[in-house]
XYZ file of C-alpha atoms in Angstrom:
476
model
C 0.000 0.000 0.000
C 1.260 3.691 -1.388
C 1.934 5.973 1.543
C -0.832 8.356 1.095
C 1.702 11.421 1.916
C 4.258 10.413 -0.961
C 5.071 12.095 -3.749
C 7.044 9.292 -5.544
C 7.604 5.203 -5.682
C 11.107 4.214 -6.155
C 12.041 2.771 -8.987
C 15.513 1.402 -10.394
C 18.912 3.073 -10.260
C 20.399 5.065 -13.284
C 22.090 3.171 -16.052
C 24.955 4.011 -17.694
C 24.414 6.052 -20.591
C 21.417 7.754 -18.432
C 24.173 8.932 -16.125
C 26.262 10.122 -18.668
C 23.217 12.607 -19.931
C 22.673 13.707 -16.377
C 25.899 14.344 -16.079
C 26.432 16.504 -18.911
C 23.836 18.552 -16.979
C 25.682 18.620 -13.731
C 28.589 19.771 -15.181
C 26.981 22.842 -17.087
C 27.620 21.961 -20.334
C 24.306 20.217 -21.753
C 20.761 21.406 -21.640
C 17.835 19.712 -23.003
C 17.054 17.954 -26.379
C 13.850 19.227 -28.565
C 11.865 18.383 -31.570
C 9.065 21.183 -32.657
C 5.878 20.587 -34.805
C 4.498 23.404 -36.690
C 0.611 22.666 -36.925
C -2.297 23.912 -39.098
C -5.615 23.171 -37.147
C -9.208 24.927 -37.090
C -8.891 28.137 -35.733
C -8.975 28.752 -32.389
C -12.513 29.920 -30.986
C -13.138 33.628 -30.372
C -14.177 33.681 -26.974
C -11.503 30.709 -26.006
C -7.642 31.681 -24.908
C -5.440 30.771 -26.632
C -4.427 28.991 -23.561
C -7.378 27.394 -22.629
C -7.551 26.095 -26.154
C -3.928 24.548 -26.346
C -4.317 23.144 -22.622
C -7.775 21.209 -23.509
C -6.535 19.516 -26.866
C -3.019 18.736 -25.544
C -4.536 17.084 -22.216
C -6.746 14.558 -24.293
C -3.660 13.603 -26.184
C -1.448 13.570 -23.356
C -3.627 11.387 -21.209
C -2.992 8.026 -23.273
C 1.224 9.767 -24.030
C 1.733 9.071 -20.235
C -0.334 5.807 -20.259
C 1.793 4.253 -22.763
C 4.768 5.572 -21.721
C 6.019 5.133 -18.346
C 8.916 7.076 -19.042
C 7.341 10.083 -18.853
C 6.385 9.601 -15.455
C 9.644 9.547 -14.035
C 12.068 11.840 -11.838
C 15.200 12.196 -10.508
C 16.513 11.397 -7.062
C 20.078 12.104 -5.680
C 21.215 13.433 -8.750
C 24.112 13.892 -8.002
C 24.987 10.841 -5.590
C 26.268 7.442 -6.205
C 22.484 6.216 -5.512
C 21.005 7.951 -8.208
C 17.778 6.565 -9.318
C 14.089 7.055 -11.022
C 11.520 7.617 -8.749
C 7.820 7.467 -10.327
C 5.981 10.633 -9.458
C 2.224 9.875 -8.408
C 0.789 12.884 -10.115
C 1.205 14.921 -13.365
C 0.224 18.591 -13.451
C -0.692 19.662 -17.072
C -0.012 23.299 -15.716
C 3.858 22.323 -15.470
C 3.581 19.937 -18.959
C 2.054 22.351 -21.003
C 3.184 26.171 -21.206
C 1.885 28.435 -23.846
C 3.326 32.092 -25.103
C 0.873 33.696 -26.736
C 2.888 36.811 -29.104
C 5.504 34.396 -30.760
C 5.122 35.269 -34.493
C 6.698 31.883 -35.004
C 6.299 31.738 -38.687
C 8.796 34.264 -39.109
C 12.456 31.763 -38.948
C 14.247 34.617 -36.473
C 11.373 34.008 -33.845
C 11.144 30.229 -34.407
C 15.156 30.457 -34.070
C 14.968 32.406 -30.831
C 11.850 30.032 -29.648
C 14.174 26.587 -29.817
C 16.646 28.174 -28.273
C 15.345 28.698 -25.424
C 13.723 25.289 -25.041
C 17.288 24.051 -25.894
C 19.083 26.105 -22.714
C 15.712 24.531 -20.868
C 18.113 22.881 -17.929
C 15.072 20.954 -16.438
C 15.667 20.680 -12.426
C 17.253 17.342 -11.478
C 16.307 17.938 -7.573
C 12.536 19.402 -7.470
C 11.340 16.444 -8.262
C 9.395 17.244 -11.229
C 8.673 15.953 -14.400
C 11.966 15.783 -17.195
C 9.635 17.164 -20.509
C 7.435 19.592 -21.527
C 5.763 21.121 -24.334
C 5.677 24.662 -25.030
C 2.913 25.543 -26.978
C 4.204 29.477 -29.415
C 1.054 30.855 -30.656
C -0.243 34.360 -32.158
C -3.430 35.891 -32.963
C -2.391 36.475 -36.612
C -2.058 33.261 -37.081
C -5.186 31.568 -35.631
C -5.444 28.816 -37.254
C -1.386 27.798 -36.681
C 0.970 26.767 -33.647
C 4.334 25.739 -32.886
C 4.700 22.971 -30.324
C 8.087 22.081 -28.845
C 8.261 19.018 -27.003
C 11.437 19.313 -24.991
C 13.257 16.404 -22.829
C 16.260 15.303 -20.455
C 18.071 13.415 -22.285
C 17.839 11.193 -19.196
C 14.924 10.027 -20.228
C 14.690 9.884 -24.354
C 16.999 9.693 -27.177
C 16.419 11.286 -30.173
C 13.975 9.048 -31.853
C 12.178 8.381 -28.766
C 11.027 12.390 -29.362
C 9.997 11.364 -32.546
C 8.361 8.156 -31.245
C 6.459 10.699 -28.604
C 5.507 13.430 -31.139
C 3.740 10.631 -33.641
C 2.174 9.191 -30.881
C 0.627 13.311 -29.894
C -0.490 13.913 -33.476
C -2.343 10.737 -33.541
C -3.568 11.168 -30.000
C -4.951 14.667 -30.660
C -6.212 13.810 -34.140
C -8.006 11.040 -32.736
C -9.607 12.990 -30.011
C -10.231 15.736 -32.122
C -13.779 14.876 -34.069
C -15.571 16.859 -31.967
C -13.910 20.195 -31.854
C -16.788 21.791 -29.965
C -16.951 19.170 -27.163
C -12.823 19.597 -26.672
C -13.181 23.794 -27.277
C -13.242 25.124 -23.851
C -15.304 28.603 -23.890
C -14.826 29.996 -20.210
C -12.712 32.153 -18.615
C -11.395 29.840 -16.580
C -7.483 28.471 -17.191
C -7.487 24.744 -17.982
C -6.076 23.008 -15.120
C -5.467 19.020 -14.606
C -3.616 16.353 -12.700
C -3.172 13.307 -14.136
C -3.331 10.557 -11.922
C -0.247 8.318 -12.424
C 0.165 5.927 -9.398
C -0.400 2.820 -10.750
C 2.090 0.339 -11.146
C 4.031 0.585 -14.227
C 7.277 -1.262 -15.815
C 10.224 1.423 -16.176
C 12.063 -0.130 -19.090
C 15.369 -1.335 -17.990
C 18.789 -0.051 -19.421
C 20.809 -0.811 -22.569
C 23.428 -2.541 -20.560
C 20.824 -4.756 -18.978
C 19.129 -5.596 -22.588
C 21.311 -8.129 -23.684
C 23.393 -5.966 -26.007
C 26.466 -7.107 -27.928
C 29.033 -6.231 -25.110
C 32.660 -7.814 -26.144
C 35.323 -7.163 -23.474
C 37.764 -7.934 -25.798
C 37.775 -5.050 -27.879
C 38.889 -1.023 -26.993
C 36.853 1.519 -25.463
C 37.276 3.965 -28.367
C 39.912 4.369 -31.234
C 42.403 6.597 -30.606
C 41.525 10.512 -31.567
C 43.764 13.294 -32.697
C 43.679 15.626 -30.253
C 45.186 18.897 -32.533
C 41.747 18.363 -34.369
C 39.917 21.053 -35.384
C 38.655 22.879 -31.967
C 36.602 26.234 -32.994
C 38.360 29.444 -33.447
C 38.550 30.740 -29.706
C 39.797 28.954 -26.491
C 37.021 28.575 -23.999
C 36.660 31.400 -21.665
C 37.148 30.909 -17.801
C 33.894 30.440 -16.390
C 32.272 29.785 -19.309
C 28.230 29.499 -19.430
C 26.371 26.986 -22.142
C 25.051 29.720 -25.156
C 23.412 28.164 -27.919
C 23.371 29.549 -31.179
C 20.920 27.799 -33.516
C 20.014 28.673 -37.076
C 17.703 26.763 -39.000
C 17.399 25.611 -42.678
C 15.419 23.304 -45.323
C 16.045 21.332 -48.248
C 12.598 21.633 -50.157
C 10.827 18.308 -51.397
C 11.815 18.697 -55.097
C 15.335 18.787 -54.675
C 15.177 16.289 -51.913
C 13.134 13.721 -53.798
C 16.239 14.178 -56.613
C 19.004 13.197 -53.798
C 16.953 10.277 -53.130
C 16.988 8.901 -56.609
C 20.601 9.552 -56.884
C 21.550 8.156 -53.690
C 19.935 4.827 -54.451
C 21.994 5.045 -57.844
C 24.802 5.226 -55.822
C 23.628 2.715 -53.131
C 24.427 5.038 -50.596
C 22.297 6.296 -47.408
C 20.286 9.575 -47.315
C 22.816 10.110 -43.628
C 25.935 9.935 -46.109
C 24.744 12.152 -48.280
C 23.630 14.725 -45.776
C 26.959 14.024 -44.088
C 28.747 14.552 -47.636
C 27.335 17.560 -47.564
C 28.339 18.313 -43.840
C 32.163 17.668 -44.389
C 33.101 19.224 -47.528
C 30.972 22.766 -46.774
C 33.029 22.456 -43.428
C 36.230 22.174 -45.314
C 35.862 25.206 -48.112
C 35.779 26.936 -44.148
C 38.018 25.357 -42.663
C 40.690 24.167 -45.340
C 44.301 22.472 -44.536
C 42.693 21.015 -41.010
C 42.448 17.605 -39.524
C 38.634 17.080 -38.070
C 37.012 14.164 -36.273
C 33.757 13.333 -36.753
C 30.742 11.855 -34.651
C 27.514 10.302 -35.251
C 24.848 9.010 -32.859
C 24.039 4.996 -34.195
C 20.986 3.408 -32.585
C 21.965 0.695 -31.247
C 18.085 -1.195 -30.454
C 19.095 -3.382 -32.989
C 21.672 -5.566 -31.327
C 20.308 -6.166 -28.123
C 18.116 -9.417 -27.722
C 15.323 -9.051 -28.010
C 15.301 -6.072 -30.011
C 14.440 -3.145 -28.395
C 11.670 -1.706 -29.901
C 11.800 1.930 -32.041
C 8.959 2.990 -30.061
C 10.188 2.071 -26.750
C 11.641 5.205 -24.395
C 15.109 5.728 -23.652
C 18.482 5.873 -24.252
C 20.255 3.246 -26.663
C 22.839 5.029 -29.151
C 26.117 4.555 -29.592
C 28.563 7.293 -30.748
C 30.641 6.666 -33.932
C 33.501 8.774 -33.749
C 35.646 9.281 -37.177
C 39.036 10.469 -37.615
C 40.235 12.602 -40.545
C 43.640 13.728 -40.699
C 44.481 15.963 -43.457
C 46.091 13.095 -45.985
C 42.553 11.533 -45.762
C 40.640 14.500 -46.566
C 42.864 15.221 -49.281
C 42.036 12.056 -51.123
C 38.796 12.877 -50.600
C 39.165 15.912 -53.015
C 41.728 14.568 -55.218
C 40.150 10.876 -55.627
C 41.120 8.469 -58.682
C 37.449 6.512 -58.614
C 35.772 8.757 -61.348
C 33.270 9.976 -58.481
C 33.205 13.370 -57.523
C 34.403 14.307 -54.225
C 30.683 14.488 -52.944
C 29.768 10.899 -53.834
C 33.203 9.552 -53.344
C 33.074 10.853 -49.899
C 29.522 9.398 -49.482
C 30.264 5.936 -50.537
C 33.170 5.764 -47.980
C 30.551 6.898 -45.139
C 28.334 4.893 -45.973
C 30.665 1.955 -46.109
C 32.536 3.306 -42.672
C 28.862 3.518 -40.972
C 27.587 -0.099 -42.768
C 30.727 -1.648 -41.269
C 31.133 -0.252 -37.591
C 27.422 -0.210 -36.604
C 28.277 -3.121 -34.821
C 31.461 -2.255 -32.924
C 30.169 1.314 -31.996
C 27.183 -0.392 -30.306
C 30.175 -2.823 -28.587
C 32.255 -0.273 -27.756
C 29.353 1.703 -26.142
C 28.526 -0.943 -23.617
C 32.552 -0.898 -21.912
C 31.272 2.839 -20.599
C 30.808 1.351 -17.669
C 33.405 -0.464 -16.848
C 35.640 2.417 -17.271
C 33.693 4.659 -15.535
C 32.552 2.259 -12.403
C 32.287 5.590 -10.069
C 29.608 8.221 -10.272
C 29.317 10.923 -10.526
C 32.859 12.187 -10.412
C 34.068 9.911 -13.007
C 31.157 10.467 -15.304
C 31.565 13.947 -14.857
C 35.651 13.964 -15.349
C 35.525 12.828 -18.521
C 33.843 16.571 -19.690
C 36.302 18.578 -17.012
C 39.306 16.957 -18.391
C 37.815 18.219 -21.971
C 39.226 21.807 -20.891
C 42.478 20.351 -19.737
C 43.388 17.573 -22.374
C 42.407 20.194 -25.214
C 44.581 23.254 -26.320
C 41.106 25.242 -26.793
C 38.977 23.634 -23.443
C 36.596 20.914 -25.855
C 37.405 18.227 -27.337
C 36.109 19.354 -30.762
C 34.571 18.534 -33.971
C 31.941 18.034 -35.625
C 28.751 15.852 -34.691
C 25.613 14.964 -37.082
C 22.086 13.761 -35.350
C 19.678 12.218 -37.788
C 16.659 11.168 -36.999
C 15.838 10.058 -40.558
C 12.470 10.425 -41.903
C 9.693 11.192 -39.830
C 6.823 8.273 -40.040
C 4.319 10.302 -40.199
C 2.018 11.669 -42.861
C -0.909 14.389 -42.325
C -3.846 12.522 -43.728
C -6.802 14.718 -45.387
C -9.366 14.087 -42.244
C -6.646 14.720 -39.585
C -7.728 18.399 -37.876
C -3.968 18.687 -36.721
C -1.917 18.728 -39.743
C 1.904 18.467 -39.532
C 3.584 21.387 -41.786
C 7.101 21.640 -40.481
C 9.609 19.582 -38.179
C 12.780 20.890 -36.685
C 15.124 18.491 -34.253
C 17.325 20.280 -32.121
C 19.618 20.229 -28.811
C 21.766 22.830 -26.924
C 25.411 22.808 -27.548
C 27.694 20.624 -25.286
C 30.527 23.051 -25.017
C 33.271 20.345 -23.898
C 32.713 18.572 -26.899
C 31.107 19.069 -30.841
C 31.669 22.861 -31.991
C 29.776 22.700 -35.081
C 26.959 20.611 -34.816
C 23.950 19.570 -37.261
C 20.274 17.665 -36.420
C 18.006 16.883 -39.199
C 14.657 15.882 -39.472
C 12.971 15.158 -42.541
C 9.431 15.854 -42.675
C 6.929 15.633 -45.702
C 9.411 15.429 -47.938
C 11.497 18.196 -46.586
C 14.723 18.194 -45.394
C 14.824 20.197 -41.867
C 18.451 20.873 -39.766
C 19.234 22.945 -36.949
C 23.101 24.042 -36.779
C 24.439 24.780 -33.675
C 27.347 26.110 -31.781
C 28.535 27.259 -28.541
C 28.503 31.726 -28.652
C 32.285 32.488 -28.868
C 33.521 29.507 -30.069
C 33.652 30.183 -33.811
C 33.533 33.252 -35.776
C 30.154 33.927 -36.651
C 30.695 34.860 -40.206
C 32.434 31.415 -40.785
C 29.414 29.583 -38.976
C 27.029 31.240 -41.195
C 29.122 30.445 -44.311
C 29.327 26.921 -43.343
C 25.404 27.118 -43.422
C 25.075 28.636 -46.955
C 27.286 25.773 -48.375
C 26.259 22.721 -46.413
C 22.418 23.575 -48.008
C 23.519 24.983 -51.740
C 26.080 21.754 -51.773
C 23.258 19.532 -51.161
C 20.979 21.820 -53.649
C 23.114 21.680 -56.193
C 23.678 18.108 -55.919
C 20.125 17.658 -56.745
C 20.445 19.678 -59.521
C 23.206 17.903 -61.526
C-alpha cells in the first residue's frame, strides 16, 4: 500500500548512458534535447484563450502519451549521488507539462530560431522532483489557425527518436480525439487546469546494458583521436556558461526527392549524403585542417530481443571518425571517377555499414571504465578543458533522426507542416553541430554552436554551403 503522503515510488537506479546525460547537466555543459511541430488546425474559438484552447486539446492527447509511456512519469533522485535513481511521481500537473506564449510570431524563422533556443538552454531541475519534458505551446493571434509545439526532454529520459516516437504518438492522439472540436473547445474564462493521476504500477524499461546488447570485453573503449583536431576558433573562456546559437534551414521536397533517386543510384544512405554535404561545406571553411567526426548509431538493434523503435530511452552509440588531413585530401583529389561528394559518401556509408556493430560494442565498456559516479562520469567533460589546447574536445557531430513516419492525412484536424530536431550545444565537446529531421518530404536541420567559439561569419558560411552543396547536388 502507497503511503498516502508520498510524492514518488522508487524505482531502479540510473544506467549508464542515463548517467552520462545527467551528467552533462551537472557539469553545465548540456541542456535539453527538442523536436518542434508546426501545426495547421481549425482556428482557435473567439471567446476561447489561446491557452485554454492549447491546454484542452493537448490534455486529451497527453492522457494516453503518459499511459503508454512510463517514461514520462519519471524523476530524478540524488542526482548527483552514487544512488542515483528514477523515482515514479504519483501525479502529473498539465499546468507544469504544457506552457503556452501567446505573441511568438513563429512563422517568421528569427522568432522560431529564438523560440528553440530557449527550449534548448531549458536545464530541467534534477532535484525538485518534477517531471523531465514539456511542451511549449508558441502561438499568435495572426495566425489563428497555426501553432508551434516544442516538445522538450532530459536526455535522461529519451533519445532522439524516442522524441519522434512521442511526437507521432501526440499527433495521432490529438487527431483522434479531435472529431468533436466543440466538445474539446473550452469557452470559459477559466485556465485549464489538470492532474493526471499516475500511481499505478508501471514497468520502467530497464537499461541498454541490462538488454542483452552485444558487449565484447575484448575489444577497446574507443579508437584513438587526434587531439590537434579542429577545436573552434577561440579557447574557452574561464567560467564559461552553455550559449546556444541555432540557425535553421530546409532542403525543399523537389530537390530532396532528386538526392533520393541519386543516392539509391549510388547505393548510398540519405545520412551519407547529408553528411557529404556536412564535411566538404566544413572544409571550403576550414581548409588544410584535420577534423574528427561523430555520429549518434541506434543501437536497439543488437540487443536481444530487439528493443523496440517505439520504446523510451536511451540506446545510441557514438561513432567517432578520424580525418587527418592526408585523408581528406584524397577525398578531393580521388582516382574513382566519383566526384568528391559521392566519393566521400560511398566511404561513409561503407565506414557507418561496417562499424554499426562495434560502436554499439564499444558503447557498452562505458561502464566499466567509468565504475564511479558521478565524479568519473563527470571527469571525462572537465578533463575536456584540460586535455584540449582550446577547453573541448572538438569537432563536428551529425544527429539524424531520418524520416519522420508520419504523414498528415486529409481528415486529420492537426496537420503536420514543419519539423525541426534540435539540442543545446555541449561546449566540452562538438563545436559545429547539425540535427536533421525530414518531414513531408522536406529536409529540416538545426546548426548549432557554442557563442564564442567560432567566428560567426564562418558559422554562417558553413550554413550557406552545407544547403547549396546539397541543392546543387540535386540539380546535376
Amino acid at each position: 500500500m502507497q503511503d498516502m503522503d508520498a510524492k514518488y515510488i522508487l524505482r531502479r537506479p540510473l544506467g549508464m548512458f542515463e548517467k552520462n546525460q545527467v551528467a552533462k547537466q551537472l557539469t553545465k555543459g548540456y541542456a535539453s534535447v527538442t523536436l518542434t511541430a508546426e501545426l495547421q488546425h481549425p482556428p482557435r474559438p473567439t471567446n476561447t484563450t489561446a491557452t485554454n484552447f492549447y491546454k484542452q486539446h493537448l490534455k486529451s492527447a497527453l492522457l494516453p502519451l503518459i499511459q503508454k509511456h512510463p517514461m514520462l512519469r519519471l524523476s530524478l533522485l540524488m542526482a548527483d549521488k552514487p544512488a542515483a535513481r528514477f523515482v515514479q511521481l504519483l501525479h502529473l500537473q498539465l499546468d507544469g507539462l504544457v506552457i503556452v506564449t501567446d505573441q511568438d510570431r513563429f512563422w517568421d524563422q528569427e522568432t522560431q530560431e529564438r523560440i528553440i533556443t530557449e527550449e534548448c538552454q531549458h536545464e530541467f531541475d534534477l532535484f525538485a522532483l518534477k517531471p523531465l519534458w514539456r511542451l511549449r505551446v508558441s502561438c499568435h493571434d495572426d495566425a489563428a489557425d497555426r501553432c508551434s509545439i516544442t516538445l522538450s526532454v532530459q536526455h535522461v529520459i529519451a533519445d532522439g527518436l524516442s522524441t519522434a516516437t512521442l511526437w507521432k504518438d501526440i499527433l495521432i492522439y490529438m487527431n483522434n480525439s479531435s472529431g468533436d472540436m466543440d466538445s474539446v473547445n473550452k469557452v470559459d474564462g477559466d485556465t485549464v487546469s489538470f492532474s493526471f493521476d499516475t500511481s499505478d504500477d508501471c514497468e520502467v524499461p530497464l537499461p541498454i546494458e541490462d538488454r542483452n546488447g552485444p558487449k565484447d570485453t575484448t575489444i577497446t573503449a574507443s579508437d584513438p583521436m587526434p587531439a590537434d583536431g579542429w577545436q573552434g576558433d577561440f579557447p574557452a573562456p574561464e567560467g564559461e556558461t552553455l550559449d546556444t546559437v541555432l540557425h535553421l534551414a530546409k532542403v525543399g521536397d523537389k530537390a530532396w526527392t532528386n538526392l533520393l533517386r541519386k543516392a539509391k543510384m549510388n547505393s548510398v544512405s540519405m545520412h551519407a549524403v547529408v553528411y557529404a554535404a556536412y564535411l566538404l561545406s566544413w572544409m571550403s571553411v576550414y581548409p588544410n585542417q584535420p577534423v574528427k567526426t561523430a555520429t549518434a548509431i541506434n543501437c536497439r538493434t543488437y540487443c536481444q530481443p530487439p528493443i523496440p523503435d517505439d520504446e523510451l530511452g536511451i540506446f545510441f552509440g557514438r561513432y567517432e571518425c578520424g580525418w587527418p588531413l592526408d585523408k581528406l585530401d584524397l577525398l578531393v583529389n580521388n582516382s574513382t571517377g566519383r566526384s568528391a561528394f559521392w566519393n566521400l559518401a560511398n566511404i561513409y556509408h561503407n565506414l557507418i555499414q561496417e562499424n554499426k556493430l562495434l560502436t554499439c560494442q564499444r558503447s557498452l565498456l562505458m561502464g566499466d571504465s567509468l565504475p564511479a559516479y558521478p565524479d568519473a562520469y563527470c571527469d571525462v567533460w572537465y578533463n575536456a578543458r584540460k586535455n584540449f589546447k582550446m577547453g573541448r574536445s572538438g569537432g563536428l557531430n551529425i544527429s539524424d533522426l531520418g524520416r519522420f513516419n508520419y504523414s498528415s492525412g486529409d481528415d486529420d484536424l492537426w496537420k503536420l507542416e514543419h519539423l525541426w530536431f534540435a539540442q543545446s550545444v555541449h561546449f566540452y565537446a562538438t563545436i559545429l553541430a547539425v540535427n536533421v529531421v525530414t518531414a513531408n518530404g522536406t529536409m529540416h536541420a538545426a546548426i548549432t554552436w557554442q557563442r564564442g567559439s567560432v567566428l560567426e561569419n564562418k558559422a554562417l558560411r558553413f550554413i550557406d554551403l552545407f544547403i547549396s552543396t546539397l541543392e546543387k547536388e540535386s540539380s546535376k
